[in-house]
Short mmCIF file of C-alpha atoms and ligand atoms in Angstrom, two decimals:
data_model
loop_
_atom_site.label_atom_id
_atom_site.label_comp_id
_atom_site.label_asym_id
_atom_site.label_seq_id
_atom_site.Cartn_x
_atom_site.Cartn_y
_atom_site.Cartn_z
CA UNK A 1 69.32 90.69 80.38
CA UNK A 2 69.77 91.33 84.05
CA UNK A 3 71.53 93.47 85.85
CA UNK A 4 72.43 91.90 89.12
CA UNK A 5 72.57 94.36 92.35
CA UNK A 6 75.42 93.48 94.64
CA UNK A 7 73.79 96.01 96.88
CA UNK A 8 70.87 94.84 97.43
CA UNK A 9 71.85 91.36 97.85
CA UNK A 10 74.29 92.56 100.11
CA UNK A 11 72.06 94.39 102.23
CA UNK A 12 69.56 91.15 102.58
CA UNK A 13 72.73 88.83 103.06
CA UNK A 14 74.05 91.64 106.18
CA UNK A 15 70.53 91.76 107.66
CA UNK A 16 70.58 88.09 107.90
CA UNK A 17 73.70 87.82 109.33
CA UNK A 18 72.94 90.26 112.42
CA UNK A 19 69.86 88.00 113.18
CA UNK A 20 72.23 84.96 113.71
CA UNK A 21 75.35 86.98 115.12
CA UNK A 22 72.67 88.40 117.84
CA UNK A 23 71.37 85.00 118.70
CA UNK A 24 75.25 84.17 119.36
CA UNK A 25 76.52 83.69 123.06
CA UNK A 26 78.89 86.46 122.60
CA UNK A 27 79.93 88.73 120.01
CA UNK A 28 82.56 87.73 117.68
CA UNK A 29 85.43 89.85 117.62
CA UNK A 30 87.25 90.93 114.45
CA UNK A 31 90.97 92.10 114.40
CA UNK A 32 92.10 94.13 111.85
CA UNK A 33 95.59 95.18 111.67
CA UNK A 34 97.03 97.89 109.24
CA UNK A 35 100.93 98.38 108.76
CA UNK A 36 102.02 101.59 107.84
CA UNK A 37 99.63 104.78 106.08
CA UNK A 38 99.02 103.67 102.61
CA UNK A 39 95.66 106.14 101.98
CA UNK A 40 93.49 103.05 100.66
CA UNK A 41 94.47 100.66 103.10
CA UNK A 42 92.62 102.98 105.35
CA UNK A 43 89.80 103.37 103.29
CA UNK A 44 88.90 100.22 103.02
CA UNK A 45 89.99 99.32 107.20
CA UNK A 46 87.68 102.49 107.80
CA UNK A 47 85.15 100.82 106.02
CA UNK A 48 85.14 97.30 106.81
CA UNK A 49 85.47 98.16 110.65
CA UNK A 50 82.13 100.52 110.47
CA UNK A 51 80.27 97.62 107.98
CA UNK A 52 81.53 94.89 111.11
CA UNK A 53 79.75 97.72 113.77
CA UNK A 54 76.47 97.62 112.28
CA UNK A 55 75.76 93.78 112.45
CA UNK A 56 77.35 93.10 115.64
CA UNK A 57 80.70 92.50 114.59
CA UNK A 58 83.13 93.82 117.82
CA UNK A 59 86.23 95.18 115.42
CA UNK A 60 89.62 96.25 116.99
CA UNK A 61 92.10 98.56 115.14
CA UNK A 62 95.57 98.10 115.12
CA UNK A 63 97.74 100.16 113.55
CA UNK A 64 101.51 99.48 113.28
CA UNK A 65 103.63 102.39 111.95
CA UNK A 66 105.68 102.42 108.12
CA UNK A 67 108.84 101.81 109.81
CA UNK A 68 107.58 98.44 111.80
CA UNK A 69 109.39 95.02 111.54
CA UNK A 70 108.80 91.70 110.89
CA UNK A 71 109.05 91.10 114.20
CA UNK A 72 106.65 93.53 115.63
CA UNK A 73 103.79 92.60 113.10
CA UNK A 74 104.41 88.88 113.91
CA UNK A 75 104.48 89.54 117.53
CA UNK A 76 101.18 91.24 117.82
CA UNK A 77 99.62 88.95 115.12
CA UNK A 78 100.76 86.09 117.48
CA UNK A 79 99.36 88.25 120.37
CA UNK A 80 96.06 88.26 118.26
CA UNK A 81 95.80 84.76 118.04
CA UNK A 82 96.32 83.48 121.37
CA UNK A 83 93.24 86.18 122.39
CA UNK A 84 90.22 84.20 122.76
CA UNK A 85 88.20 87.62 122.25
CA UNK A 86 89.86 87.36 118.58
CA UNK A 87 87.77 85.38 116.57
CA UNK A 88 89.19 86.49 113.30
CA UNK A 89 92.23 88.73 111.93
CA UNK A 90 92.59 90.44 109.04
CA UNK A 91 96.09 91.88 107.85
CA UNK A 92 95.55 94.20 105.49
CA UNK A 93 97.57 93.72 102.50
CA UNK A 94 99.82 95.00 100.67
CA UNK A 95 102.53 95.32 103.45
CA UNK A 96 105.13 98.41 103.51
CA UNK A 97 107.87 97.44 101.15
CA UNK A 98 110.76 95.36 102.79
CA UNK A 99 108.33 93.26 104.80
CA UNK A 100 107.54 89.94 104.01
CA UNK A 101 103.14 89.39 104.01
CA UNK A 102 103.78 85.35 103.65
CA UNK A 103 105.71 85.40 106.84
CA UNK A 104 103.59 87.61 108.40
CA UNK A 105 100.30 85.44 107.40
CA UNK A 106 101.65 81.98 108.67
CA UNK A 107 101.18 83.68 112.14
CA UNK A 108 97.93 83.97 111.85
CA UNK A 109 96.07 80.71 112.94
CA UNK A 110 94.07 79.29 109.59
CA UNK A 111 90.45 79.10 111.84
CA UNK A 112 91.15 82.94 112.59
CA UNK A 113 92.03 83.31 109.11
CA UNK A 114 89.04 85.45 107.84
CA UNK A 115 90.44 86.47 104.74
CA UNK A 116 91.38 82.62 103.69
CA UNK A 117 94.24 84.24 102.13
CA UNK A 118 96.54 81.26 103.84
CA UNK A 119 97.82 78.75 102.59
CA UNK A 120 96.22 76.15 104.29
CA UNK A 121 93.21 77.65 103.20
CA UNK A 122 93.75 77.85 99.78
CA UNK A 123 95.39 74.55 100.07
CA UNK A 124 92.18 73.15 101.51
CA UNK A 125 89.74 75.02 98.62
CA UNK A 126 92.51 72.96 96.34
CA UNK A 127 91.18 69.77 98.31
CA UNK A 128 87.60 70.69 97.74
CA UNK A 129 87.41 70.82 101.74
CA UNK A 130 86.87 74.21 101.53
CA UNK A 131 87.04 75.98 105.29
CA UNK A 132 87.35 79.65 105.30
CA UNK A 133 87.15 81.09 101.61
CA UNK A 134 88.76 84.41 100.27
CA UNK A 135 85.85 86.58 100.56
CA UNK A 136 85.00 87.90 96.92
CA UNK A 137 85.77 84.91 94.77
CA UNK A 138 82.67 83.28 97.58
CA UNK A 139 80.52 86.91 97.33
CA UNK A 140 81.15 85.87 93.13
CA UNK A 141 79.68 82.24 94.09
CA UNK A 142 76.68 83.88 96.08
CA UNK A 143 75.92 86.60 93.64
CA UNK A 144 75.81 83.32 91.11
CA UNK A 145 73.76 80.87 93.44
CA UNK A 146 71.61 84.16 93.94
CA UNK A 147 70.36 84.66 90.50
CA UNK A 148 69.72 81.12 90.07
CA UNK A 149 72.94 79.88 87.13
CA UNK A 150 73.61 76.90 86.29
CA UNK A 151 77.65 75.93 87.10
CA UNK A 152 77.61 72.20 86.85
CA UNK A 153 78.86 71.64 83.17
CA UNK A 154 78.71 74.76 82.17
CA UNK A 155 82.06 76.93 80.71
CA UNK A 156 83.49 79.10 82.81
CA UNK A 157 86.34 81.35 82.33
CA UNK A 158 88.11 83.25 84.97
CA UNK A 159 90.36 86.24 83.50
CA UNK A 160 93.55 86.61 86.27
CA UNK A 161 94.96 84.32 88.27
CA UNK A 162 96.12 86.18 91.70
CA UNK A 163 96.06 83.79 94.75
CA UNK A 164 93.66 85.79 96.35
CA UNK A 165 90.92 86.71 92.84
CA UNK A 166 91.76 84.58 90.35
CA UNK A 167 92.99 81.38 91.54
CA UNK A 168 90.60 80.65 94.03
CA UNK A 169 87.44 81.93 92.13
CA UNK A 170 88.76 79.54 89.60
CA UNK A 171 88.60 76.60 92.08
CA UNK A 172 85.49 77.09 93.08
CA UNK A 173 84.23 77.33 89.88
CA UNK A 174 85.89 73.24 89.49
CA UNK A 175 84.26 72.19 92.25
CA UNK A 176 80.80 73.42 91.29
CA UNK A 177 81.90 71.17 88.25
CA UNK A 178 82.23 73.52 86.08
CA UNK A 179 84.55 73.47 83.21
CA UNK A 180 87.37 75.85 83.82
CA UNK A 181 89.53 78.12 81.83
CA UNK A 182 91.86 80.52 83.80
CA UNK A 183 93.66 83.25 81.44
CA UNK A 184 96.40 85.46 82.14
CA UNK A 185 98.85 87.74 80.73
CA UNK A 186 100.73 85.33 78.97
CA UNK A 187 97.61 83.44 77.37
CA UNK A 188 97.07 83.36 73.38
CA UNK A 189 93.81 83.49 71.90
CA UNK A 190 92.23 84.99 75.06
CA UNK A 191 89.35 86.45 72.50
CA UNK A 192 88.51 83.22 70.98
CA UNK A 193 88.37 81.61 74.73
CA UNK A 194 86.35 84.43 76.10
CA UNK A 195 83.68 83.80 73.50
CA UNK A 196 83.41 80.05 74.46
CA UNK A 197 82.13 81.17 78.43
CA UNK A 198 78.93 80.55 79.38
CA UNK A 199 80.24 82.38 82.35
CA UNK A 200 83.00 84.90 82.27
CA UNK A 201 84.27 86.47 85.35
CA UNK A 202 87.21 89.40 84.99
CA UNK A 203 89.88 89.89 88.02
CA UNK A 204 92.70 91.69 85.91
CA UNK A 205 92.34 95.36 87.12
CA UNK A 206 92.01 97.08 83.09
CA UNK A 207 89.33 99.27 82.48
CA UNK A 208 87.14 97.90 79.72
CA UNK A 209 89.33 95.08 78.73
CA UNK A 210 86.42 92.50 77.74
CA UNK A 211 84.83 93.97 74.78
CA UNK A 212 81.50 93.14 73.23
CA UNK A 213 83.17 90.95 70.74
CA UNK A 214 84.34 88.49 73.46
CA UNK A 215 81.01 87.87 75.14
CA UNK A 216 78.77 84.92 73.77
CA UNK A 217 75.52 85.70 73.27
CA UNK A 218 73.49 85.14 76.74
CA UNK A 219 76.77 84.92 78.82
CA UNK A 220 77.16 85.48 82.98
CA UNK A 221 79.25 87.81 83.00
CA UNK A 222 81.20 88.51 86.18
CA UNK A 223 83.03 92.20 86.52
CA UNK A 224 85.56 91.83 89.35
CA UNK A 225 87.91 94.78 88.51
CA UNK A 226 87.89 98.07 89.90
CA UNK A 227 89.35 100.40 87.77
CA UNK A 228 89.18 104.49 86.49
CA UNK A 229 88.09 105.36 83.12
CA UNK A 230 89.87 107.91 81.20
CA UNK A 231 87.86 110.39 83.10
CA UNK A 232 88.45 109.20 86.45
CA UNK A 233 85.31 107.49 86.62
CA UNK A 234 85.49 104.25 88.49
CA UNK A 235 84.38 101.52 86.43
CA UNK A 236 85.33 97.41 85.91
CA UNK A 237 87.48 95.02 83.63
CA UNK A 238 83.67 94.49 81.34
CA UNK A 239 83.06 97.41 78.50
CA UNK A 240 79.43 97.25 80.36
CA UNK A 241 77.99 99.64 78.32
CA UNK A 242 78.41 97.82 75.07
CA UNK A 243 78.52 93.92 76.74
CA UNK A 244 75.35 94.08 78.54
CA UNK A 245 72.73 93.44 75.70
CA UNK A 246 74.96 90.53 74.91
CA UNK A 247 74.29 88.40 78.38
CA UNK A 248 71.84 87.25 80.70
CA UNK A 249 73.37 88.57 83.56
CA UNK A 250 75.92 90.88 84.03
CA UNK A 251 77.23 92.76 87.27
CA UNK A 252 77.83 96.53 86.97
CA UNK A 253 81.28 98.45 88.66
CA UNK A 254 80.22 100.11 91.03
CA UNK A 255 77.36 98.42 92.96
CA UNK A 256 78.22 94.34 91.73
CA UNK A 257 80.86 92.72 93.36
CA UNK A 258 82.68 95.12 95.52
CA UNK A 259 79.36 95.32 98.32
CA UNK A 260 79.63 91.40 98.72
CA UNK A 261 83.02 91.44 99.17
CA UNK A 262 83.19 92.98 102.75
CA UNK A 263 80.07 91.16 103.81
CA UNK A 264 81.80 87.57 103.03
CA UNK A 265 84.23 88.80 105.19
CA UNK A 266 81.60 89.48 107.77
CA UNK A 267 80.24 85.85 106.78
CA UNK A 268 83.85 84.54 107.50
CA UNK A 269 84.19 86.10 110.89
CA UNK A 270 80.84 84.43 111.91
CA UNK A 271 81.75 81.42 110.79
CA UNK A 272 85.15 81.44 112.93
CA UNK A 273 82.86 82.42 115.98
CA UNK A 274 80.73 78.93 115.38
CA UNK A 275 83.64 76.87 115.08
CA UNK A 276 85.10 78.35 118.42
P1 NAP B 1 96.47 91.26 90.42
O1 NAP B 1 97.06 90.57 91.58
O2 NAP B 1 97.15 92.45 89.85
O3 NAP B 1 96.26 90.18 89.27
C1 NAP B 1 95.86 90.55 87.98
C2 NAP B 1 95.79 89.33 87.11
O4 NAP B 1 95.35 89.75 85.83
C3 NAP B 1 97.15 88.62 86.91
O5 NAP B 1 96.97 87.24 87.00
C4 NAP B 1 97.56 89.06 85.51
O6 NAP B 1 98.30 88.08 84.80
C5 NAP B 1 96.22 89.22 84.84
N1 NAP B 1 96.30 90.15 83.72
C6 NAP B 1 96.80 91.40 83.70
N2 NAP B 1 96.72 91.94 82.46
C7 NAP B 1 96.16 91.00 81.68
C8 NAP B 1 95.83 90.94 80.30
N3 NAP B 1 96.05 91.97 79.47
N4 NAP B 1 95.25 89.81 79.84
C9 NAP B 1 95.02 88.76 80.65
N5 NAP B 1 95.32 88.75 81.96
C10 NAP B 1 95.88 89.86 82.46
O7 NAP B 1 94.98 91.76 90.74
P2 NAP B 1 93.87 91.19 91.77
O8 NAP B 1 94.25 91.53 93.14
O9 NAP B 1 93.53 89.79 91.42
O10 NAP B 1 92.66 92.13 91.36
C11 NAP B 1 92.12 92.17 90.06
C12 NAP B 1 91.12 93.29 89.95
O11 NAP B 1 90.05 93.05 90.85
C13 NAP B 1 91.65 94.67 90.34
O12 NAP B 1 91.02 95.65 89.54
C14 NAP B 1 91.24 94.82 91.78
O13 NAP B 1 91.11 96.19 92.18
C15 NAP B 1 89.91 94.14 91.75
N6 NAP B 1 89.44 93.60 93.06
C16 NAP B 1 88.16 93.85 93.38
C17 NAP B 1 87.64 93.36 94.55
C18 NAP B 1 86.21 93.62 94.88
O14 NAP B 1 85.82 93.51 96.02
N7 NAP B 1 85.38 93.94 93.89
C19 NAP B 1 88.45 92.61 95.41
C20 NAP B 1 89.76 92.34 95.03
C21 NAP B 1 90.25 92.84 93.83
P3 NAP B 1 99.78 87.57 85.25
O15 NAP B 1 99.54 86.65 86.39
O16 NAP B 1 100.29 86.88 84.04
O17 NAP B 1 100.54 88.80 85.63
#
């Protein structure tokens, strides 16, 4: 069994990155754009605008008050992507209630679309012509390519099916050829599936929903959820204590997924900046 670090892979993936963004003409330029003062909306702006500042990334802030309209997030989001500085923007999601975030993301031009939350960009993962992916279903696929599994062929099921986890982690799963289950809420006999996976990968958001009992023996299993334990702990969707024995691989909550997930995003900016 293996314990995959999302850290460390991270890390190696970040320092790569900087090499290539500093042999760049000029820096790319990242725009991130938070509506309103939900506490971990900032948190994770905060962080992704510090993670961008260490490999080379030029971020800029914007921050639009609770009590903004439609009209002055799509105004400055069209602002954004008529600036040629603006490689890439980021609207951080969810929105302040009473706005509408698939309004607000059609102004946002799909090659500055560094989340690939659009739907051209989901529409084009559809098409297997992939362009800019949503950036932790593709730190899943690297974690994967990383630790050398097999897709093609293989089983996979994906647990959730949100258009910006589960739906696209499940397409890219198809077009690695693998064969692909996605469950949700409303599935039957999620157990039974679950034990046919030769990789698993969990985007619901409930704290030790896959049990021991689920996993095949020598699974990959994938733990996308962030959740709290029942004491406050943070931990995933995976039971990890009790699963891990079961697979070959398995990533851990915290220090799997989550580091990759900011460092795709990092990946998609430089990406936009080539295309230019
Ligand atoms: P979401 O939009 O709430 O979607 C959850 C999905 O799980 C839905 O499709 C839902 O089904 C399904 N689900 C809920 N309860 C279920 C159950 N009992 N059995 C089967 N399916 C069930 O969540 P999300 O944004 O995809 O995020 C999922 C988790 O990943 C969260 O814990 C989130 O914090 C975490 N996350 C982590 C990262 C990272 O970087 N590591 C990034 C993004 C999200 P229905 O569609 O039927 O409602």
């Amino acid at each position: 069994m293996k314990i995959v670090d999302g850290k460390a892979l991270a890390a190696r993936l970040r320092e790569e990155l900087k090499e290539k963004i500093g042999a760049l003409p000029k820096e790319p330029g990242l725009a991130v754009v938070i509506v309103g003062n939900d506490p971990a909306s900032q948190i994770y702006v905060r962080n992704k605008i510090k993670a961008c500042g260490e490999i080379g990334i030029r971020s800029y802030a914007y921050e639009l008050p609770e009590t903004a309209t439609q009209k002055q997030v799509e105004d400055l989001l069209d602002k954004l992507a008529a600036n040629p500085e603006i490689n890439g923007i980021l609207l951080q999601l969810p929105l302040p209630k009473g706005l509408n975030a698939d309004s607000a993301m059609a102004h946002i031009p799909v090659e500055k679309d560094v989340d690939g939350f659009s739907a051209e960009n989901l529409g084009l993962l559809t098409l297997h012509k992939e362009r800019v992916v949503a950036c932790t279903p593709l730190g899943v696929m690297k974690i994967l390519e990383n630790e050398g599994v097999e897709i093609s062929g293989q089983r996979a099921v994906v647990l959730g099916r949100s258009d910006t986890v589960g739906k696209p982690m499940a397409m890219l799963l198809l077009n690695a050829n693998a064969t692909v289950t996605v469950c949700h809420s409303k599935t039957q006999r999620l157990k039974e599936i679950c034990q046919e996976a030769d990789i698993l990968v969990s985007a619901i958001g409930k704290a030790k929903f896959v049990t021991a009992d689920m996993v095949k023996e020598g699974a990959v299993v994938i733990d996308v959820g962030i959740n709290r334990d029942e004491n406050g702990k943070l931990c995933g969707d995976v039971d990890f204590e009790n699963v891990k024995e079961k697979t070959s691989c398995i990533t851990p909550v915290p220090g799997g997924v989550g580091p990759m997930t900011i460092t795709m995003l990092m990946y998609n900016t430089y990406l936009a900046t080539l295309k230019e």
